[in-house]
Short mmCIF file of C-alpha atoms (C1' of nucleotides) in Angstrom, two decimals:
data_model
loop_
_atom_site.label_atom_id
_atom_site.label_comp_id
_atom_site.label_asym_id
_atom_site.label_seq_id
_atom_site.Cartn_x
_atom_site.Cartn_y
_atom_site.Cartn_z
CA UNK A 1 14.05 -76.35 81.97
CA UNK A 2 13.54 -77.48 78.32
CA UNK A 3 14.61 -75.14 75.46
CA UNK A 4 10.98 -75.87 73.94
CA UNK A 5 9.41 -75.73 77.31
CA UNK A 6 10.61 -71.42 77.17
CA UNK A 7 9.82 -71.00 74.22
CA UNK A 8 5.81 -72.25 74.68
CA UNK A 9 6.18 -70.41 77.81
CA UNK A 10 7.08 -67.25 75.83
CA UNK A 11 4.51 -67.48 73.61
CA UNK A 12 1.91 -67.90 76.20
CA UNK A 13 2.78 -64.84 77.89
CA UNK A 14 2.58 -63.12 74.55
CA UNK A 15 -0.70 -64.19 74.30
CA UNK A 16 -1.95 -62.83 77.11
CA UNK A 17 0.02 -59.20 76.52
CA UNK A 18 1.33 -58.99 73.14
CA UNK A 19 3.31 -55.40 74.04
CA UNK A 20 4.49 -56.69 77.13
CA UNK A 21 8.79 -55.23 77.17
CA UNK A 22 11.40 -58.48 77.16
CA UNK A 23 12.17 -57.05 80.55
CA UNK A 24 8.70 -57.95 81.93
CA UNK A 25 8.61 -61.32 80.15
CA UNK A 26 12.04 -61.92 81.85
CA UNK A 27 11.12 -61.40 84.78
CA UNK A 28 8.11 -63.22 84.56
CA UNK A 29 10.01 -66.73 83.15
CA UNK A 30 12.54 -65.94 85.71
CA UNK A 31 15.30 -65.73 82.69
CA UNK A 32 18.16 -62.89 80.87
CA UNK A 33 16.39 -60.21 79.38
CA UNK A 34 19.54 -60.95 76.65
CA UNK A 35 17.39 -65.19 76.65
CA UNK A 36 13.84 -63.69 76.12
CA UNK A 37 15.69 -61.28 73.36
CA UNK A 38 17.37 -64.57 71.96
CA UNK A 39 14.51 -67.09 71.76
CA UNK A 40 11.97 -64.08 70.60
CA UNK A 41 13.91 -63.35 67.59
CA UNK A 42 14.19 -67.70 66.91
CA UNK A 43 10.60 -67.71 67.43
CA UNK A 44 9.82 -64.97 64.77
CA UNK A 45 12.29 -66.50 62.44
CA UNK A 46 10.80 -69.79 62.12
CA UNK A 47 7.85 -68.23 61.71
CA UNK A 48 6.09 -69.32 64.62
CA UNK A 49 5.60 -65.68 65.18
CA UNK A 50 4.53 -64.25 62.08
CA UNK A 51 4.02 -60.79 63.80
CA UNK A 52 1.90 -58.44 66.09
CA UNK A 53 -1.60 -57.02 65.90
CA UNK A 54 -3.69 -55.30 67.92
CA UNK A 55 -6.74 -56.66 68.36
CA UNK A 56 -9.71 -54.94 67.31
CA UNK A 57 -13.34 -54.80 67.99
CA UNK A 58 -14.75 -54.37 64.78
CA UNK A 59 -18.13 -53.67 66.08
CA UNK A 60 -16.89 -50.77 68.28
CA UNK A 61 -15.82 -49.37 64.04
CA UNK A 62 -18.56 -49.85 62.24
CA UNK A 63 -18.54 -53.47 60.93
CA UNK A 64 -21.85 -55.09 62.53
CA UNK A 65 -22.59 -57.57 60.20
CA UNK A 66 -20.38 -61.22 60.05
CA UNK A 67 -21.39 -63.18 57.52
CA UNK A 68 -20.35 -66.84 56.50
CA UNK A 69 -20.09 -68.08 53.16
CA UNK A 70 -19.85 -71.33 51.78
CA UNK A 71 -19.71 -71.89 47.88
CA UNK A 72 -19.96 -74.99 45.64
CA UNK A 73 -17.13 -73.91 42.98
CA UNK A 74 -16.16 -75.28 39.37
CA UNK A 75 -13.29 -77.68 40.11
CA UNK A 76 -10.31 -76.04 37.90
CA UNK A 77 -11.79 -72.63 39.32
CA UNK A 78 -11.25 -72.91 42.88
CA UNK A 79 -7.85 -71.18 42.77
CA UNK A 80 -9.28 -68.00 40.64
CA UNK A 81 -12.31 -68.18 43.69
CA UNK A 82 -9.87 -68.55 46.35
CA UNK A 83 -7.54 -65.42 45.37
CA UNK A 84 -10.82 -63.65 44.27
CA UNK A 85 -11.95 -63.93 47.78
CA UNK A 86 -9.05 -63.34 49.61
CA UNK A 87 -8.12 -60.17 47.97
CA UNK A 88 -11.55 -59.00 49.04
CA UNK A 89 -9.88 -57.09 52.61
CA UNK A 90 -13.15 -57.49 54.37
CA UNK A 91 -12.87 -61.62 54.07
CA UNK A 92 -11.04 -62.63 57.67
CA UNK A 93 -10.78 -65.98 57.04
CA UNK A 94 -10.78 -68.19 53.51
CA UNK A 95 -10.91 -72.15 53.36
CA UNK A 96 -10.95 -74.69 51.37
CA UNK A 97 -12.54 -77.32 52.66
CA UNK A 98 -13.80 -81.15 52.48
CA UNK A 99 -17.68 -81.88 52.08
CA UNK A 100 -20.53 -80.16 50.55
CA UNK A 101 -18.96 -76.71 49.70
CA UNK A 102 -15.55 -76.51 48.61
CA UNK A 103 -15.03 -73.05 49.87
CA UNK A 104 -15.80 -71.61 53.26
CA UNK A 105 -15.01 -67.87 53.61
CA UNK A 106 -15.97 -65.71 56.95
CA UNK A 107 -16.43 -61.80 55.41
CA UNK A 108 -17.53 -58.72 57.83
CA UNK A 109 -19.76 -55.79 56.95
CA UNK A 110 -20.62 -52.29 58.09
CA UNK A 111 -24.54 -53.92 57.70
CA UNK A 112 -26.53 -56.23 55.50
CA UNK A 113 -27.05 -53.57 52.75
CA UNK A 114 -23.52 -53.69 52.28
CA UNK A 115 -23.75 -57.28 52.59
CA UNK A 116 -26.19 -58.50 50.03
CA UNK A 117 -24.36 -56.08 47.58
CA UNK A 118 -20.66 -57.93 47.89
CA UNK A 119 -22.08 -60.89 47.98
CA UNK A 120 -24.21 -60.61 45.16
CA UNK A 121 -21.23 -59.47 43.45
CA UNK A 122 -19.30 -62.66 44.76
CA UNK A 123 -21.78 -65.09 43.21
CA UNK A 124 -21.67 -63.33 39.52
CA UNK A 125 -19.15 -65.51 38.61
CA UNK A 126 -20.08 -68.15 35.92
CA UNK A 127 -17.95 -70.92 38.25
CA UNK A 128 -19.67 -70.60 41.39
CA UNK A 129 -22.48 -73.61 41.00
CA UNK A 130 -23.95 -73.02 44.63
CA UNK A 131 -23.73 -70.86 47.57
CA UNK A 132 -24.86 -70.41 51.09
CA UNK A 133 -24.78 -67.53 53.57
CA UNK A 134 -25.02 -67.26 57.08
CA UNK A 135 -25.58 -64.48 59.08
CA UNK A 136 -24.30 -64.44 62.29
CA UNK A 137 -26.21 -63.70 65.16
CA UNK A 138 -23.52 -63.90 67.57
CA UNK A 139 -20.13 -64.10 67.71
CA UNK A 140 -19.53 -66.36 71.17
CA UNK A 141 -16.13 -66.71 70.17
CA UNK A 142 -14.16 -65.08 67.58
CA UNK A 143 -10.47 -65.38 66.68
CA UNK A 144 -9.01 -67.00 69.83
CA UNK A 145 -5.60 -67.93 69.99
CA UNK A 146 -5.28 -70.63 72.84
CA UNK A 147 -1.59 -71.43 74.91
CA UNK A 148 0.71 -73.92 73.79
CA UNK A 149 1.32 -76.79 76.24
CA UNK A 150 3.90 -76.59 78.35
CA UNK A 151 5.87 -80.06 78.41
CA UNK A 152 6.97 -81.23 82.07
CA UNK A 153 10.85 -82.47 82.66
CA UNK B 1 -18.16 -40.45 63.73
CA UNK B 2 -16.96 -42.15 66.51
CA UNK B 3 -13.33 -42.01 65.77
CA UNK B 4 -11.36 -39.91 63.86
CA UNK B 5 -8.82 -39.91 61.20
CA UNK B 6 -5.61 -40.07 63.15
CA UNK B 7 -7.42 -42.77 65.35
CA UNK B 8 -7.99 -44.91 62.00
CA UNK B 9 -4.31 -44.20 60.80
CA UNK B 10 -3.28 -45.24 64.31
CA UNK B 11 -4.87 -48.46 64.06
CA UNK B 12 -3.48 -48.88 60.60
CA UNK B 13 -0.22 -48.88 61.43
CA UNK B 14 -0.71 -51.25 64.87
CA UNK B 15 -2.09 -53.46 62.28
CA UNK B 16 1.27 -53.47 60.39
CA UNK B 17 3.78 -53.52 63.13
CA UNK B 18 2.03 -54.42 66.91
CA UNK B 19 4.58 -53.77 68.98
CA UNK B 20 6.16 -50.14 66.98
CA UNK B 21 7.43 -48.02 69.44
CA UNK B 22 4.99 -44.87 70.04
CA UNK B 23 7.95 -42.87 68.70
CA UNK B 24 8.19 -44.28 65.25
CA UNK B 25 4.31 -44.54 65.21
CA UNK B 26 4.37 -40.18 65.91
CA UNK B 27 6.97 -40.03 63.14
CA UNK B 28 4.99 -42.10 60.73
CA UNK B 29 2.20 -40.36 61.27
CA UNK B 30 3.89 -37.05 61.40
CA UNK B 31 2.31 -36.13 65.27
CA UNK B 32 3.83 -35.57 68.59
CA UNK B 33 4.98 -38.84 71.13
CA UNK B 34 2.24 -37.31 73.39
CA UNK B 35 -0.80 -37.14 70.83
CA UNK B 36 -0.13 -40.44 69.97
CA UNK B 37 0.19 -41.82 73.66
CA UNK B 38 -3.22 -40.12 73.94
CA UNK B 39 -4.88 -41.66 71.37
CA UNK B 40 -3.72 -45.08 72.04
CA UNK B 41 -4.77 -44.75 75.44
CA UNK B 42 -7.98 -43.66 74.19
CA UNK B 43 -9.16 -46.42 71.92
CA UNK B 44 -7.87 -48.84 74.59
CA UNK B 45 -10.49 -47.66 77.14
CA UNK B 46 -13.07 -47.44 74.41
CA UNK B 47 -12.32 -50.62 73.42
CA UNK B 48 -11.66 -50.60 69.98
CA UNK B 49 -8.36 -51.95 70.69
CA UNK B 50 -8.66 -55.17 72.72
CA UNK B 51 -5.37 -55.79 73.33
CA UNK B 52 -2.79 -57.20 71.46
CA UNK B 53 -1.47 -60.52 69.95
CA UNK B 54 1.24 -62.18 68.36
CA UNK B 55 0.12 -63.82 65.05
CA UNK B 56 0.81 -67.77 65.99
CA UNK B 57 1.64 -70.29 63.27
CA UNK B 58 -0.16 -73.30 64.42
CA UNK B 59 0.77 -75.28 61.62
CA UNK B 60 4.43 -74.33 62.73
CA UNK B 61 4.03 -76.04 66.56
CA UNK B 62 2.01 -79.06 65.87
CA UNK B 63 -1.76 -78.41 64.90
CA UNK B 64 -2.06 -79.40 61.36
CA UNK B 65 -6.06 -80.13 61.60
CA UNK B 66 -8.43 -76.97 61.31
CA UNK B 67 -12.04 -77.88 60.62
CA UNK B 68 -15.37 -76.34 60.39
CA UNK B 69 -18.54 -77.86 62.73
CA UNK B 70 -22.21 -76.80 62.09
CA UNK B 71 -24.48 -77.93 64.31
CA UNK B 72 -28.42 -77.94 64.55
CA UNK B 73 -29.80 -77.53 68.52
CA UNK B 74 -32.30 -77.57 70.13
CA UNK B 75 -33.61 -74.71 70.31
CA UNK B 76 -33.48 -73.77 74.42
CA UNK B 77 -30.03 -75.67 74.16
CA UNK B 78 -28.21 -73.44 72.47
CA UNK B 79 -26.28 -71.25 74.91
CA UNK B 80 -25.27 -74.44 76.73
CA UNK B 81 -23.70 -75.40 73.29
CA UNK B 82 -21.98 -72.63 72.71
CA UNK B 83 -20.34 -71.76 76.03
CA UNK B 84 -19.19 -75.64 75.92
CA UNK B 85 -17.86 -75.22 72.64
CA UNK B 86 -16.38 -71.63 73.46
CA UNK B 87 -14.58 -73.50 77.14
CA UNK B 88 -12.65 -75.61 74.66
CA UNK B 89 -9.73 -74.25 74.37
CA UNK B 90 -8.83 -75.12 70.67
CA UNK B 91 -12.08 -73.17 69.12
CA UNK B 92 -10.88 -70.32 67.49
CA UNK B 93 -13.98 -68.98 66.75
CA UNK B 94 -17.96 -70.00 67.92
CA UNK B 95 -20.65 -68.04 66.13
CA UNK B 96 -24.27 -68.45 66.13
CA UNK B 97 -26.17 -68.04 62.69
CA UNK B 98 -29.35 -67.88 60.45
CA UNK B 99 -29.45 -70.67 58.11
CA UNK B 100 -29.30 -74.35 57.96
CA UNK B 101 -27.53 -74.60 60.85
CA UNK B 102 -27.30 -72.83 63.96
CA UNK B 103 -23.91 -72.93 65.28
CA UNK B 104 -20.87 -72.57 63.20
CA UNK B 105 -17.36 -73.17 65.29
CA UNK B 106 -13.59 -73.19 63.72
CA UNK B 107 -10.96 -75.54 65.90
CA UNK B 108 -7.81 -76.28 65.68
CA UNK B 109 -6.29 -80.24 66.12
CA UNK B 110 -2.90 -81.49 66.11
CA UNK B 111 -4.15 -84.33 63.67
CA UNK B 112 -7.19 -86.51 62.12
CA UNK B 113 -7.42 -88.76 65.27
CA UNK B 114 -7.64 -85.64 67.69
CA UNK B 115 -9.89 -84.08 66.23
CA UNK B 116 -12.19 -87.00 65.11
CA UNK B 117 -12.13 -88.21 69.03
CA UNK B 118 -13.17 -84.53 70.04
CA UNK B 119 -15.98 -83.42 68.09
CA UNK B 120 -17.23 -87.36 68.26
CA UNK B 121 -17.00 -86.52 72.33
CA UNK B 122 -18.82 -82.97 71.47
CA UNK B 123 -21.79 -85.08 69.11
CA UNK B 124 -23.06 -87.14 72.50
CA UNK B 125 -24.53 -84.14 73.58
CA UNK B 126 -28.68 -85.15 72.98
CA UNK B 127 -29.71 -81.26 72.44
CA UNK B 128 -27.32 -81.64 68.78
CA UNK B 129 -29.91 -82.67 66.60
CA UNK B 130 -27.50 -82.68 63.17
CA UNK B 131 -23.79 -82.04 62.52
CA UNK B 132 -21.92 -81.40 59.68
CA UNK B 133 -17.30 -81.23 59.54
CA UNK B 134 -15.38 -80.02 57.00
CA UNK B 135 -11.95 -80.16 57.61
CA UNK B 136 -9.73 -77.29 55.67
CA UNK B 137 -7.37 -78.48 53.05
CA UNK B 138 -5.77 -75.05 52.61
CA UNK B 139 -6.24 -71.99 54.53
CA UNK B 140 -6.47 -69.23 52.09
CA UNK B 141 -6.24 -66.78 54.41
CA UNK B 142 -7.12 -66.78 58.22
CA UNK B 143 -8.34 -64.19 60.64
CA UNK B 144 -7.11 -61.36 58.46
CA UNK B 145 -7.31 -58.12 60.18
CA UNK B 146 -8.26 -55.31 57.55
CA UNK B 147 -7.47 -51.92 57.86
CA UNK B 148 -9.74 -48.83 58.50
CA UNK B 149 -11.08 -46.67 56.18
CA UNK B 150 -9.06 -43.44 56.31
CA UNK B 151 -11.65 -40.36 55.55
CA UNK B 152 -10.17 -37.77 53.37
CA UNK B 153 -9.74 -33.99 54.99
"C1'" DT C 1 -12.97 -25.17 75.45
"C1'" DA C 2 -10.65 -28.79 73.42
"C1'" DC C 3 -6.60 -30.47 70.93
"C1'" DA C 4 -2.08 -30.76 69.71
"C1'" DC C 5 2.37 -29.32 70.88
"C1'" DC C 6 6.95 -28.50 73.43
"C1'" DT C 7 10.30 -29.14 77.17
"C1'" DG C 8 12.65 -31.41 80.76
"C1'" DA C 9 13.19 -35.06 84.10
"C1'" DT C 10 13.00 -39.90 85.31
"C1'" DG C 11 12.90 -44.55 85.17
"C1'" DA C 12 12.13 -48.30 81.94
"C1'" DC C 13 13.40 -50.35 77.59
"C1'" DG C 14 15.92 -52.88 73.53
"C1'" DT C 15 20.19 -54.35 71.77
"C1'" DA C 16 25.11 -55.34 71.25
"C1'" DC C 17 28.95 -57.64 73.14
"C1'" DG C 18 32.01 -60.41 75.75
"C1'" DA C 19 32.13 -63.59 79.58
"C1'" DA C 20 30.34 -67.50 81.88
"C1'" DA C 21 27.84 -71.67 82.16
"C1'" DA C 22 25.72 -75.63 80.28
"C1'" DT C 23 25.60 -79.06 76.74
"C1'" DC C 24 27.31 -81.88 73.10
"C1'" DT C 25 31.00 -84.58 70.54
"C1'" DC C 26 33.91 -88.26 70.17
"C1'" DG C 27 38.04 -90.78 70.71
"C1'" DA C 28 40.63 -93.01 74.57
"C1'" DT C 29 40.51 -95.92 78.53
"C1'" DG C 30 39.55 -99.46 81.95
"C1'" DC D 1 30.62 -101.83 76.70
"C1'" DA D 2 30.25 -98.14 79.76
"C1'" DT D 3 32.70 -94.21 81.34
"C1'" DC D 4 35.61 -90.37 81.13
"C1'" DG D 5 37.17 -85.78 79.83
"C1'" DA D 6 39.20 -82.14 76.66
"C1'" DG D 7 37.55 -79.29 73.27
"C1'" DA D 8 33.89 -77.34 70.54
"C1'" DT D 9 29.35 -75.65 70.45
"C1'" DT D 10 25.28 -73.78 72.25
"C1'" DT D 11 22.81 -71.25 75.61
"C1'" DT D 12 22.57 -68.01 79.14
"C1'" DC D 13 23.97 -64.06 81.54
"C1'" DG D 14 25.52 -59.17 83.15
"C1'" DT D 15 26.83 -54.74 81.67
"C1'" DA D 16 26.66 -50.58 79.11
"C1'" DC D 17 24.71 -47.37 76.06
"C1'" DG D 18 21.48 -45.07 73.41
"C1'" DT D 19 16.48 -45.01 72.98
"C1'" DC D 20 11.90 -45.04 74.81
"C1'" DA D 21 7.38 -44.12 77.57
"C1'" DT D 22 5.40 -41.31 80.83
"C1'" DC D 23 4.36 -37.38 83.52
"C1'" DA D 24 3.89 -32.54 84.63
"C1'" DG D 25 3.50 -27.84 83.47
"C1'" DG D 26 2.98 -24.45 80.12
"C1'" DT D 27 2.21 -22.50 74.89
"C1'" DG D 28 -0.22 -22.13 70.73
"C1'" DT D 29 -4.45 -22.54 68.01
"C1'" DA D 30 -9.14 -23.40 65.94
#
DNA sequence: TACACCTGATGACGTACGAAAATCTCGATG
DNA sequence: CATCGAGATTTTCGTACGTCATCAGGTGTA
């Protein structure tokens, strides 16, 4: 078995239990606890792993609205928009992208009051030339993180 | 409300550090072991708390490419669409909106050629009646989890 | 009544450390 | 030029120890 081959193998079973104990995930690659230990800590220092989170259903809180955003932006401004944005904690996602909008952000709301009002503040600013917002309806998908391939010998 | 304050502060702190041990998550939060092993249990079952997930780093293990698809269906099409789009494994995220277009759907590609070959496979489908990529340049920031709103006593 | 708490007991857990095994390096040899 | 093997390096492993999660039963409190 590969060195790589673990490792995308370790990450896949933290996908599908991100708490699961090294003992567990030994068992389950049929390695050391003392390897999983090893190529866990690797795997967060390269950055591969950037860290934990629960996931949570933001619905099931109070945040019913998703909303995505796209803006047309003043060339030299797009960095001031981007940061603007992202500071903005409700904004899950921020691009910047190719094609008709330069900026496609992905923002959720506890409902479309609350909505209309950040937005509206959003698209104050002097650099923004054009915007569009969609609502979404619903959310087939949202935040999936798929498996790694796992490389034969 | 539907959760309470230690519930939010709970969350909070999963958000920070996924896998903390109960222990240090009673001591942060200045409760027993126990009230937090209740709690936790809690919004599990209510499902606030989906599970959890290690933060991957695509960039870091190969998939350079994230883009953005809209897509206009036909109308009685649409939940084919989506649960095609949703059964590919590198969509992170498959919405349906209001606005221009009706589907918006985030994947992830190792490079230019991958992903040109799989949304051109995606586009034979007769019920797409327009499509519009934009491929990201820079992610800003990407599926951000914000924290709760903690309600004063 | 509903929470939060404490205690004690038990088995599971994470980590450090040294030993063992596998892998790599590289000059010598046929 | 292909092969060998001693030594160095990397990777894996088992053990031990202190910590941890869980459960049960009982106390305090709003």
């Amino acid at each position: 078995m590969t060195y790589e081959n673990l490792d995308a193998k370790l990450v896949n079973a933290l996908l599908g239990d991100g708490r699961a104990s090294l003992r567990s995930l030994a068992e389950e690659l049929d390695v050391s606890v003392t390897t999983i230990s090893n190529h866990l800590s690797d795997l967060e220092e390269e950055g591969v792993i950037e860290g934990y989170t629960p996931r949570l259903d933001y619905d099931a809180v109070g945040y019913d609205v998703t909303a995505v955003i796209q803006l047309q932006v003043e060339g030299n401004a797009l960095p001031d928009i981007t940061d603007t944005l992202r500071d903005h904690r409700q904004m899950i996602s921020v691009y910047e992208v190719t094609g008709d909008y330069d900026v496609i952000a992905i923002g959720k709301f506890k409902d479309t009051d609350g909505m209309n009002e950040q937005i509206k503040a959003l698209l104050t600013d002097p650099d923004i030339k054009a915007s569009n917002t969609s609502v979404v309806l619903n959310a087939v998908s949202e935040n999936e993180q798929f498996e790694l391939d796992i490389e034969d010998a």
